[in-house]
Tab-separated table of C-alpha atoms in Angstrom:
chain	number	residue	atom	x	y	z
A	1	MET	CA	34.090	-47.076	-34.604
A	2	ALA	CA	36.025	-44.417	-32.483
A	3	THR	CA	34.199	-42.222	-30.229
A	4	GLN	CA	34.541	-38.465	-30.250
A	5	GLU	CA	36.661	-38.606	-26.976
A	6	GLU	CA	39.093	-41.253	-28.651
A	7	ARG	CA	39.421	-38.880	-31.662
A	8	ILE	CA	40.433	-35.864	-29.451
A	9	GLN	CA	43.012	-38.157	-27.532
A	10	GLU	CA	44.589	-39.230	-30.739
A	11	LEU	CA	44.817	-35.704	-31.856
A	12	ILE	CA	46.391	-34.456	-28.695
A	13	SER	CA	48.834	-37.352	-28.752
A	14	ARG	CA	49.920	-36.610	-32.373
A	15	LEU	CA	50.383	-32.831	-31.288
A	16	GLN	CA	52.544	-33.640	-28.229
A	17	GLY	CA	54.539	-36.265	-29.703
A	18	ALA	CA	55.158	-39.742	-28.558
A	19	PRO	CA	54.202	-40.545	-24.886
A	20	GLN	CA	56.922	-41.370	-22.487
A	21	GLY	CA	57.750	-45.289	-22.321
A	22	VAL	CA	56.897	-45.756	-25.823
A	23	SER	CA	59.121	-48.286	-27.503
A	24	SER	CA	62.089	-46.802	-29.288
A	25	SER	CA	60.703	-47.699	-32.690
A	26	PHE	CA	58.671	-44.675	-32.343
A	27	THR	CA	61.678	-42.252	-32.012
A	28	ALA	CA	63.543	-43.869	-34.785
A	29	PRO	CA	63.320	-41.890	-38.005
A	30	PRO	CA	60.764	-42.963	-40.369
A	31	ALA	CA	62.018	-44.622	-43.458
A	32	GLY	CA	63.145	-42.436	-46.345
A	33	VAL	CA	64.428	-39.647	-44.094
A	34	ALA	CA	68.236	-39.054	-44.552
A	35	SER	CA	70.205	-39.653	-41.337
A	36	SER	CA	72.077	-36.411	-41.935
A	37	LEU	CA	68.977	-34.550	-40.959
A	38	LEU	CA	68.875	-36.070	-37.513
A	39	PRO	CA	69.255	-33.355	-34.826
A	40	GLY	CA	71.843	-35.243	-32.942
A	41	GLN	CA	74.243	-34.941	-36.069
A	42	VAL	CA	73.905	-31.247	-36.583
A	43	ALA	CA	76.270	-29.056	-34.635
A	44	ILE	CA	74.333	-26.089	-33.632
A	45	PRO	CA	76.585	-23.391	-31.826
A	46	ARG	CA	75.108	-21.757	-28.648
A	47	THR	CA	74.658	-18.520	-30.613
A	48	GLN	CA	74.600	-17.919	-34.228
A	49	ALA	CA	76.229	-15.132	-35.899
A	50	GLY	CA	73.865	-11.990	-36.261
A	51	SER	CA	71.369	-13.478	-33.960
A	52	PHE	CA	69.751	-11.506	-30.989
A	53	LEU	CA	71.891	-13.533	-28.366
A	54	ASP	CA	75.007	-12.871	-30.422
A	55	ILE	CA	74.439	-9.204	-30.554
A	56	THR	CA	73.590	-8.945	-26.911
A	57	SER	CA	76.708	-10.844	-26.017
A	58	ALA	CA	78.875	-7.978	-27.349
A	59	THR	CA	80.859	-10.257	-29.543
A	60	PRO	CA	81.700	-8.723	-32.927
A	61	MET	CA	79.508	-9.867	-35.744
A	62	GLN	CA	81.301	-12.172	-38.019
A	63	GLN	CA	80.096	-11.326	-41.512
A	64	PRO	CA	81.860	-12.227	-44.611
A	65	VAL	CA	83.927	-9.387	-45.675
A	66	ALA	CA	85.064	-9.317	-49.236
A	67	PRO	CA	88.577	-7.792	-49.746
A	68	ALA	CA	88.203	-4.124	-51.016
A	69	THR	CA	89.224	-4.032	-54.553
A	70	PRO	CA	89.440	-0.640	-56.100
A	71	PRO	CA	87.909	-0.421	-59.689
A	72	PRO	CA	90.689	-0.671	-62.218
A	73	LEU	CA	92.307	2.419	-63.326
A	74	ILE	CA	91.260	3.723	-66.936
A	75	PRO	CA	94.130	5.163	-68.919
A	76	GLU	CA	93.722	8.366	-70.701
A	77	PRO	CA	91.418	7.841	-73.765
A	78	GLN	CA	93.124	7.390	-77.072
A	79	THR	CA	90.396	6.597	-79.472
A	80	ALA	CA	86.754	7.680	-79.869
A	81	LEU	CA	85.644	4.455	-78.540
A	82	ASP	CA	87.549	4.884	-75.119
A	83	LEU	CA	85.152	7.935	-74.451
A	84	PHE	CA	82.441	5.301	-73.968
A	85	LYS	CA	84.169	3.512	-70.908
A	86	ALA	CA	82.061	5.515	-68.421
A	87	PHE	CA	78.827	4.419	-69.901
A	88	ASP	CA	78.638	1.297	-67.694
A	89	SER	CA	76.975	2.998	-64.731
A	90	PRO	CA	73.274	4.074	-65.080
A	91	PHE	CA	74.007	7.011	-62.572
A	92	LEU	CA	75.456	10.236	-63.699
A	93	PRO	CA	77.606	12.361	-61.513
A	94	GLU	CA	76.817	15.927	-60.573
A	95	ILE	CA	78.323	18.321	-62.984
A	96	ILE	CA	81.155	20.250	-61.746
A	97	GLU	CA	81.178	23.736	-63.261
A	98	PRO	CA	84.580	25.092	-64.179
A	99	PRO	CA	85.460	28.150	-62.186
A	100	SER	CA	85.085	31.572	-64.066
A	101	GLN	CA	88.374	32.774	-65.077
A	102	LEU	CA	88.236	36.612	-65.040
A	103	PHE	CA	87.724	38.293	-61.812
A	104	GLU	CA	84.165	36.991	-61.624
A	105	GLY	CA	81.883	37.354	-58.508
A	106	THR	CA	80.079	40.510	-58.297
A	107	ASP	CA	77.517	42.573	-60.188
A	108	ASP	CA	78.161	45.714	-58.420
A	109	SER	CA	78.629	48.405	-60.844
A	110	LEU	CA	81.876	49.487	-59.318
A	111	TYR	CA	83.473	46.323	-60.581
A	112	ALA	CA	81.003	45.300	-63.358
A	113	VAL	CA	81.474	48.494	-65.289
A	114	PRO	CA	85.150	48.465	-65.814
A	115	ARG	CA	85.245	44.655	-65.962
A	116	GLY	CA	82.533	44.723	-68.621
A	117	ILE	CA	84.259	47.502	-70.755
A	118	THR	CA	87.460	45.493	-70.572
A	119	ARG	CA	85.845	42.212	-71.435
A	120	GLY	CA	83.922	44.076	-74.291
A	121	ALA	CA	86.986	45.591	-75.675
A	122	LEU	CA	88.999	42.199	-75.403
A	123	GLN	CA	86.252	40.238	-76.889
A	124	THR	CA	85.979	42.603	-79.896
A	125	GLY	CA	89.775	42.409	-80.345
A	126	LEU	CA	89.747	38.774	-80.462
A	127	SER	CA	86.702	39.016	-82.703
A	128	MET	CA	88.681	41.193	-85.080
A	129	ALA	CA	91.502	38.459	-85.197
A	130	GLU	CA	88.892	35.752	-85.805
A	131	GLY	CA	87.241	37.942	-88.453
A	132	LEU	CA	90.514	38.492	-90.199
A	133	PHE	CA	91.376	34.924	-90.152
A	134	SER	CA	87.934	33.895	-91.450
A	135	ILE	CA	88.068	36.512	-94.215
A	136	ALA	CA	91.451	35.045	-95.215
A	137	ASP	CA	89.924	31.620	-94.981
A	138	THR	CA	86.954	32.741	-97.305
A	139	VAL	CA	89.463	34.458	-99.808
A	140	THR	CA	91.576	31.404	-100.106
A	141	SER	CA	88.513	29.316	-100.392
A	142	ILE	CA	87.095	31.390	-103.277
A	143	ALA	CA	90.591	31.358	-105.100
A	144	GLY	CA	90.299	27.700	-105.162
A	145	TYR	CA	92.874	27.032	-102.375
A	146	GLU	CA	90.437	25.414	-99.899
A	147	ASP	CA	92.806	23.448	-97.935
A	148	ALA	CA	95.318	26.586	-97.332
A	149	ILE	CA	93.516	27.513	-94.122
A	150	ASP	CA	91.540	25.057	-92.327
A	151	ARG	CA	89.636	26.211	-89.133
A	152	ASP	CA	89.122	22.787	-87.802
A	153	THR	CA	92.779	22.088	-87.470
A	154	SER	CA	94.171	25.684	-87.192
A	155	GLU	CA	95.987	26.275	-84.071
A	156	PHE	CA	95.678	29.958	-84.433
A	157	PHE	CA	91.858	29.609	-84.542
A	158	LYS	CA	91.839	27.213	-81.566
A	159	ASP	CA	94.060	29.768	-79.483
A	160	ILE	CA	91.506	32.429	-80.445
A	161	GLN	CA	88.621	30.239	-79.261
A	162	GLU	CA	90.330	29.425	-75.893
A	163	ALA	CA	91.293	33.095	-75.337
A	164	LYS	CA	87.565	34.049	-75.918
A	165	GLU	CA	86.529	31.453	-73.441
A	166	TYR	CA	89.064	32.847	-70.915
A	167	VAL	CA	87.979	36.256	-71.129
A	168	GLY	CA	84.232	35.234	-70.798
A	169	ASN	CA	81.228	37.169	-70.977
A	170	GLU	CA	79.265	39.246	-68.373
A	171	GLU	CA	76.165	37.819	-66.945
A	172	GLY	CA	74.487	40.674	-65.158
A	173	MET	CA	72.610	43.551	-66.551
A	174	VAL	CA	75.211	46.150	-65.731
A	175	GLY	CA	77.927	43.913	-67.009
A	176	LYS	CA	76.324	43.258	-70.272
A	177	LEU	CA	75.649	46.904	-70.892
A	178	SER	CA	79.295	47.729	-70.043
A	179	GLN	CA	80.494	45.063	-72.355
A	180	GLY	CA	78.380	46.367	-75.191
A	181	LEU	CA	80.028	49.718	-74.554
A	182	GLY	CA	83.506	48.285	-74.423
A	183	SER	CA	82.936	46.529	-77.653
A	184	ILE	CA	82.143	49.876	-79.384
A	185	PHE	CA	85.278	51.452	-77.869
A	186	ALA	CA	87.473	48.811	-79.337
A	187	PHE	CA	87.014	49.847	-82.988
A	188	ALA	CA	85.802	53.527	-82.145
A	189	LEU	CA	89.225	54.353	-80.895
A	190	PRO	CA	90.804	54.398	-84.290
A	191	GLY	CA	87.834	56.778	-85.392
A	192	LEU	CA	88.451	59.088	-82.342
A	193	GLY	CA	92.130	59.101	-83.254
A	194	GLN	CA	91.313	59.935	-86.796
A	195	ALA	CA	89.139	62.860	-85.681
A	196	ALA	CA	91.772	64.018	-83.373
A	197	ALA	CA	94.529	63.754	-86.093
A	198	GLY	CA	92.065	65.551	-88.561
A	199	ALA	CA	91.518	68.348	-86.080
A	200	ARG	CA	95.343	68.626	-85.400
A	201	ALA	CA	95.993	68.906	-89.183
A	202	ALA	CA	93.629	71.650	-89.585
A	203	THR	CA	95.239	73.662	-86.655
A	204	LEU	CA	98.612	73.009	-87.955
A	205	LEU	CA	97.638	74.336	-91.371
A	206	ALA	CA	95.904	77.249	-90.061
A	207	SER	CA	99.030	78.308	-88.101
A	208	GLY	CA	100.976	79.039	-91.229
A	209	PRO	CA	102.818	77.711	-94.234
A	210	ALA	CA	105.800	76.693	-92.178
A	211	LYS	CA	103.684	73.749	-90.627
A	212	LEU	CA	102.432	72.680	-94.137
A	213	ASN	CA	104.528	69.557	-94.069
A	214	ALA	CA	103.422	68.722	-90.415
A	215	SER	CA	99.956	69.315	-91.446
A	216	LYS	CA	100.210	66.793	-94.415
A	217	ARG	CA	101.682	64.125	-92.187
A	218	MET	CA	98.984	64.503	-89.657
A	219	LEU	CA	96.361	64.396	-92.407
A	220	GLY	CA	97.958	61.105	-93.705
A	221	LEU	CA	97.929	59.881	-90.121
A	222	ALA	CA	94.132	60.634	-89.944
A	223	LYS	CA	93.602	58.795	-93.262
A	224	GLY	CA	95.353	55.799	-91.898
A	225	LEU	CA	93.409	55.646	-88.825
A	226	GLY	CA	90.299	56.099	-90.946
A	227	GLY	CA	91.193	53.006	-92.828
A	228	ILE	CA	91.973	51.124	-89.616
A	229	LYS	CA	88.651	52.074	-88.354
A	230	TYR	CA	86.666	50.459	-91.296
A	231	ALA	CA	89.197	47.431	-91.298
A	232	ALA	CA	88.369	46.874	-87.492
A	233	ALA	CA	84.583	47.267	-87.912
A	234	GLY	CA	84.518	45.004	-91.041
A	235	SER	CA	86.748	42.198	-89.348
A	236	ALA	CA	84.705	42.542	-85.994
A	237	GLY	CA	81.622	41.738	-87.970
A	238	ALA	CA	83.068	38.979	-89.787
A	239	GLY	CA	84.443	37.677	-86.410
A	240	GLN	CA	80.900	37.891	-85.009
A	241	SER	CA	79.628	35.941	-88.074
A	242	SER	CA	82.303	33.258	-87.389
A	243	ALA	CA	81.432	32.993	-83.615
A	244	MET	CA	77.877	32.522	-84.522
A	245	LEU	CA	78.686	29.808	-87.148
A	246	GLU	CA	80.882	28.221	-84.387
A	247	ALA	CA	77.905	28.294	-81.915
A	248	PHE	CA	75.765	26.705	-84.548
A	249	LYS	CA	78.042	23.889	-85.014
A	250	GLN	CA	78.457	23.229	-81.409
A	251	ALA	CA	74.693	23.076	-81.166
A	252	GLY	CA	74.773	20.316	-83.647
A	253	GLY	CA	74.172	22.153	-86.759
A	254	ASP	CA	75.968	21.648	-90.150
A	255	TYR	CA	76.816	24.055	-92.985
A	256	THR	CA	78.618	23.996	-96.293
A	257	VAL	CA	81.847	25.699	-97.250
A	258	GLY	CA	79.729	27.940	-99.442
A	259	GLN	CA	77.428	28.817	-96.704
A	260	ARG	CA	80.132	29.664	-94.317
A	261	ASN	CA	81.967	31.863	-96.991
A	262	LEU	CA	78.467	33.735	-97.506
A	263	ALA	CA	77.970	34.339	-93.702
A	264	ILE	CA	81.660	35.612	-93.276
A	265	ALA	CA	81.173	37.858	-96.384
A	266	LEU	CA	77.804	39.306	-95.162
A	267	GLY	CA	79.297	39.875	-91.621
A	268	VAL	CA	81.637	42.571	-93.061
A	269	PRO	CA	78.961	44.936	-93.887
A	270	ILE	CA	77.072	44.373	-90.903
A	271	GLY	CA	80.261	45.295	-89.016
A	272	PHE	CA	80.408	48.466	-90.752
A	273	LEU	CA	76.996	49.227	-89.264
A	274	GLU	CA	78.386	49.347	-85.970
A	275	LEU	CA	80.272	52.361	-86.803
A	276	LEU	CA	77.028	54.183	-87.303
A	277	ALA	CA	76.289	54.805	-83.625
A	278	PRO	CA	79.620	56.481	-82.636
A	279	GLU	CA	79.934	58.295	-86.031
A	280	MET	CA	76.418	59.870	-85.602
A	281	VAL	CA	77.123	60.982	-82.096
A	282	LEU	CA	80.451	62.522	-83.119
A	283	ARG	CA	78.964	64.220	-86.145
A	284	GLY	CA	75.985	65.235	-84.137
A	285	ILE	CA	78.097	67.733	-81.934
A	286	PRO	CA	78.060	71.130	-83.516
A	287	ARG	CA	81.395	72.256	-84.880
A	288	GLY	CA	81.244	75.615	-83.171
A	289	ILE	CA	81.682	74.170	-79.735
A	290	ALA	CA	85.352	74.038	-78.398
A	291	ASN	CA	87.129	70.936	-78.193
A	292	GLN	CA	87.327	71.358	-74.503
A	293	THR	CA	83.576	71.720	-74.097
A	294	LYS	CA	83.102	68.652	-76.312
A	295	SER	CA	85.474	66.631	-73.956
A	296	GLU	CA	83.413	67.862	-70.912
A	297	ILE	CA	80.070	66.693	-72.570
A	298	ILE	CA	81.493	63.181	-73.168
A	299	ARG	CA	82.874	62.867	-69.780
A	300	ARG	CA	79.592	64.030	-68.013
A	301	LEU	CA	77.560	61.739	-70.197
A	302	GLY	CA	79.868	58.844	-69.247
A	303	GLU	CA	79.529	59.684	-65.598
A	304	ALA	CA	75.655	60.023	-65.974
A	305	GLY	CA	75.548	56.719	-67.628
A	306	THR	CA	77.628	54.956	-64.816
A	307	THR	CA	75.563	56.451	-62.096
A	308	GLY	CA	72.255	55.661	-63.918
A	309	VAL	CA	73.169	51.914	-64.317
A	310	GLY	CA	74.564	51.729	-60.672
B	1	MET	CA	62.694	24.302	-85.962
B	2	ALA	CA	64.723	22.490	-88.722
B	3	LEU	CA	66.773	20.815	-85.907
B	4	GLN	CA	63.744	19.608	-84.167
B	5	ARG	CA	62.374	18.034	-87.382
B	6	GLU	CA	65.795	16.393	-87.955
B	7	GLN	CA	65.757	15.150	-84.552
B	8	LEU	CA	62.324	13.636	-84.656
B	9	SER	CA	63.211	11.969	-87.984
B	10	LEU	CA	66.369	10.416	-86.342
B	11	LYS	CA	64.250	9.233	-83.337
B	12	ALA	CA	61.907	7.469	-85.764
B	13	ASP	CA	64.782	5.924	-87.574
B	14	VAL	CA	66.322	4.492	-84.338
B	15	ASP	CA	62.791	3.449	-82.916
B	16	ASN	CA	61.896	1.625	-85.978
B	17	ASN	CA	65.356	0.199	-86.839
B	18	PHE	CA	65.195	1.581	-90.338
B	19	ALA	CA	68.966	1.769	-90.490
B	20	GLN	CA	69.140	-2.046	-89.917
B	21	GLN	CA	66.615	-2.379	-92.776
B	22	TYR	CA	68.925	-0.873	-95.217
B	23	VAL	CA	67.234	2.547	-95.367
B	24	ARG	CA	70.299	4.512	-96.626
B	25	GLY	CA	68.871	7.960	-95.270
B	26	ALA	CA	68.397	6.423	-91.738
B	27	GLN	CA	71.874	5.052	-92.046
B	28	ILE	CA	73.539	8.421	-92.887
B	29	ASP	CA	71.362	10.115	-90.012
B	30	VAL	CA	72.607	7.645	-87.340
B	31	ASN	CA	76.235	7.855	-88.658
B	32	ARG	CA	76.092	11.649	-88.595
B	33	SER	CA	74.468	11.634	-85.070
B	34	LEU	CA	77.002	9.188	-83.784
B	35	ASN	CA	80.028	11.183	-85.003
B	36	LYS	CA	78.583	14.375	-83.634
B	37	LEU	CA	78.162	12.789	-80.234
B	38	ILE	CA	81.711	11.501	-80.334
B	39	LYS	CA	82.929	14.989	-81.014
B	40	GLU	CA	80.908	16.560	-78.270
B	41	LEU	CA	81.827	13.907	-75.927
B	42	ALA	CA	85.651	14.624	-76.769
B	43	THR	CA	85.123	18.313	-76.289
B	44	ASN	CA	83.369	17.864	-73.090
B	45	TYR	CA	86.110	15.565	-71.746
B	46	GLN	CA	88.586	18.224	-72.598
B	47	ASN	CA	86.529	20.979	-70.816
B	48	VAL	CA	86.258	18.999	-67.738
B	49	PRO	CA	87.853	21.225	-64.845
B	50	ALA	CA	91.582	20.239	-64.166
B	51	SER	CA	90.439	19.588	-60.561
B	52	VAL	CA	89.123	16.338	-61.700
B	53	THR	CA	91.948	14.225	-62.361
B	54	ASP	CA	90.744	10.605	-62.380
B	55	THR	CA	89.985	9.536	-65.885
B	56	ARG	CA	86.975	7.646	-64.912
B	57	GLN	CA	85.399	10.629	-63.229
B	58	ARG	CA	86.469	12.884	-66.136
B	59	LEU	CA	84.694	10.503	-68.545
B	60	ALA	CA	81.611	10.467	-66.492
B	61	GLN	CA	81.715	14.177	-66.196
B	62	ALA	CA	81.865	14.582	-70.032
B	63	ARG	CA	79.016	12.180	-70.172
B	64	ALA	CA	77.032	14.028	-67.637
B	65	VAL	CA	77.468	17.308	-69.494
B	66	LEU	CA	76.489	15.601	-72.884
B	67	ASP	CA	73.399	14.256	-71.279
B	68	LYS	CA	72.451	17.567	-69.984
B	69	THR	CA	73.146	19.412	-73.223
B	70	LEU	CA	70.939	16.736	-75.208
B	71	ASN	CA	68.077	17.071	-72.611
B	72	ASP	CA	68.375	20.898	-72.499
B	73	ASP	CA	68.240	21.163	-76.322
B	74	ALA	CA	65.447	18.460	-76.644
B	75	ARG	CA	67.706	16.454	-79.032
B	76	VAL	CA	65.370	13.428	-78.875
B	77	GLY	CA	67.044	11.846	-81.681
B	78	ASP	CA	70.594	11.966	-80.405
B	79	LEU	CA	69.355	10.792	-77.041
B	80	GLN	CA	67.833	7.717	-78.743
B	81	VAL	CA	71.114	7.065	-80.565
B	82	LEU	CA	72.986	7.273	-77.249
B	83	ALA	CA	70.411	4.863	-75.630
B	84	GLU	CA	70.771	2.505	-78.424
B	85	TYR	CA	74.675	2.516	-78.727
B	86	GLY	CA	75.933	3.762	-75.432
B	87	ASN	CA	75.959	0.408	-73.634
B	88	ILE	CA	77.270	-1.473	-76.604
B	89	LEU	CA	80.004	0.680	-77.300
B	90	ASN	CA	80.746	0.559	-73.471
B	91	THR	CA	80.899	-2.969	-73.567
B	92	ILE	CA	83.306	-2.949	-76.375
B	93	ALA	CA	85.517	-0.307	-75.029
B	94	LEU	CA	85.819	-2.337	-71.825
B	95	SER	CA	86.427	-5.648	-73.349
B	96	ASP	CA	89.775	-7.314	-73.095
B	97	ASP	CA	90.208	-7.609	-76.905
B	98	GLN	CA	88.821	-4.357	-78.107
B	99	ASP	CA	89.774	-4.881	-81.807
B	100	ALA	CA	88.009	-8.293	-81.962
B	101	ALA	CA	84.959	-6.960	-80.171
B	102	LEU	CA	84.708	-4.010	-82.507
B	103	GLN	CA	85.142	-6.320	-85.519
B	104	ALA	CA	82.325	-8.314	-84.286
B	105	PHE	CA	80.061	-5.246	-83.723
B	106	TYR	CA	80.660	-4.222	-87.195
B	107	GLN	CA	79.444	-7.602	-88.573
B	108	SER	CA	76.142	-7.291	-86.442
B	109	PRO	CA	73.139	-5.740	-87.854
B	110	GLN	CA	73.423	-2.574	-85.534
B	111	GLY	CA	77.009	-1.886	-86.495
B	112	SER	CA	77.154	-3.013	-90.016
B	113	PHE	CA	76.321	0.414	-91.551
B	114	LEU	CA	78.506	2.451	-89.165
B	115	ASP	CA	81.490	4.566	-90.416
B	116	LEU	CA	84.522	2.299	-89.856
B	117	ASN	CA	86.759	5.263	-89.191
B	118	SER	CA	84.763	7.110	-86.596
B	119	LEU	CA	84.962	4.731	-83.523
B	120	GLY	CA	88.491	3.981	-84.057
B	121	SER	CA	89.781	7.448	-84.740
B	122	LYS	CA	92.507	8.858	-82.659
B	123	LEU	CA	91.521	11.678	-80.407
B	124	ALA	CA	93.358	14.900	-80.691
B	125	PRO	CA	95.902	15.485	-77.985
C-alpha cells in the first residue's frame, strides 16, 4: 500500500508532466486522439489577429470586411400593398415636420395681427368656395344625381383642401383672435358695401328728382350686395360644416350621404348667425351721428383692439 | 366616445381571432380598419416633405406619422390590426413574386376574409 509521501509524489509528477529521460512511449499520443490535434502539426502564427501583441505591434487589424452593399432601391409605390414596404424595420424614424408655408415664425402682434386677418379672410373665402361646392353636391344628391359631383374624386375639392393647407392657421393667441376677426371681415364687406350704397342712394334721392335714376341704381346695388352678404355667410357656414366632416373623416370616422347632406344643410343657417355680430354693431350706432364720426369710432376701436392684444 | 368603443371592439376582434372564426361583424371591422389604415398611409406618404426624396425614407416617414396618429388618438384597435398585418403585408410586398404571395395570403386563415380589391388597388398619382 502506497504511503502518504508516495501519493504526493505521484500527484506532483502528474501535474508536472513526464519526467526527463522517460521513454518516448510516454510522449506519444494516447490511443484514440487524432493526430491532427498534435501541437507539431498546427501552424500557430507568432501573433494572432486582434491579440494584444498584434495591436501593440502597430500592424493593422485584419478583420473580415464584408463588401458594403447599399439596400436595394424601392421604386415609387404603385399599389396599396407597396405602402407596407417600410414595415420591415422595428425602428421608426423621427418625424420630419413640413415647413410652414405662409410667413410663419413670430407671434409678435405687429406681424400676427395682419397675418391673422389675412389668413382669416383667405380661409373664409376658401370656406365659401367649399360651401358652395358642398351645397351643389347636396342639391344634386337630393335631386337623385348622386354621382354628378363626387367630393372624393373632384379636383376642385382637392384644390380647395390644398389651398386651405397652404394658407394654414394661426397658432398663437393674438394670431387666432386676428384670424377670427379676418373671417368676419370676409363676409361683412358686402354688408358694409350694402350700408354704404344704401346711404348713398338716400343722399342722391334727397338731392333732388334729377338724381332719381342714380339713386335707384344705387339702391339696386345695395340690394345686390345684401344678397351677396347672405350668400357669403350661408356658404361659409356650409363650408365650415364640410371642413368638420372632412376632419371627422380624417380622424377615422365614417358618415352616410344622408348625414353629410343634413350637416351641410344645417351649416347654412349657422353661417347666417355669424352675420349677427357685425349687424348688431352696425345697427347699434345711432343714426344721428355723422358718417365721419362713425368711421372715427370704428377706427379708434380697431386701434384699441390692436393695442390691447399687443 | 363611440370611436373608442369601436376601437375596443376591434381590438377584441383581433385579439380573439374572431374574424378567422367566421364572425362576420369582426371580418367587416378588420376590413374597414385595414382600408382606413391604407388610406391614411397613402395620405401620409403624399404629405411627406419634398425634402425627403428616397422612397424608403418617405415610406418610413409615412409609417411613423401613422403610428404617432394612432397612439395619440388611442386607436387601440387599429394599432392591433397594424401589428397583426403589418409584418405579413411587408413580407408580401417585398417578395419577388408579389402576386403569388398575395394569392397565398388570401388563401390563409388570416387573409381569407379580406377585401380582394383593397391591397392591390392602385394609388392615386
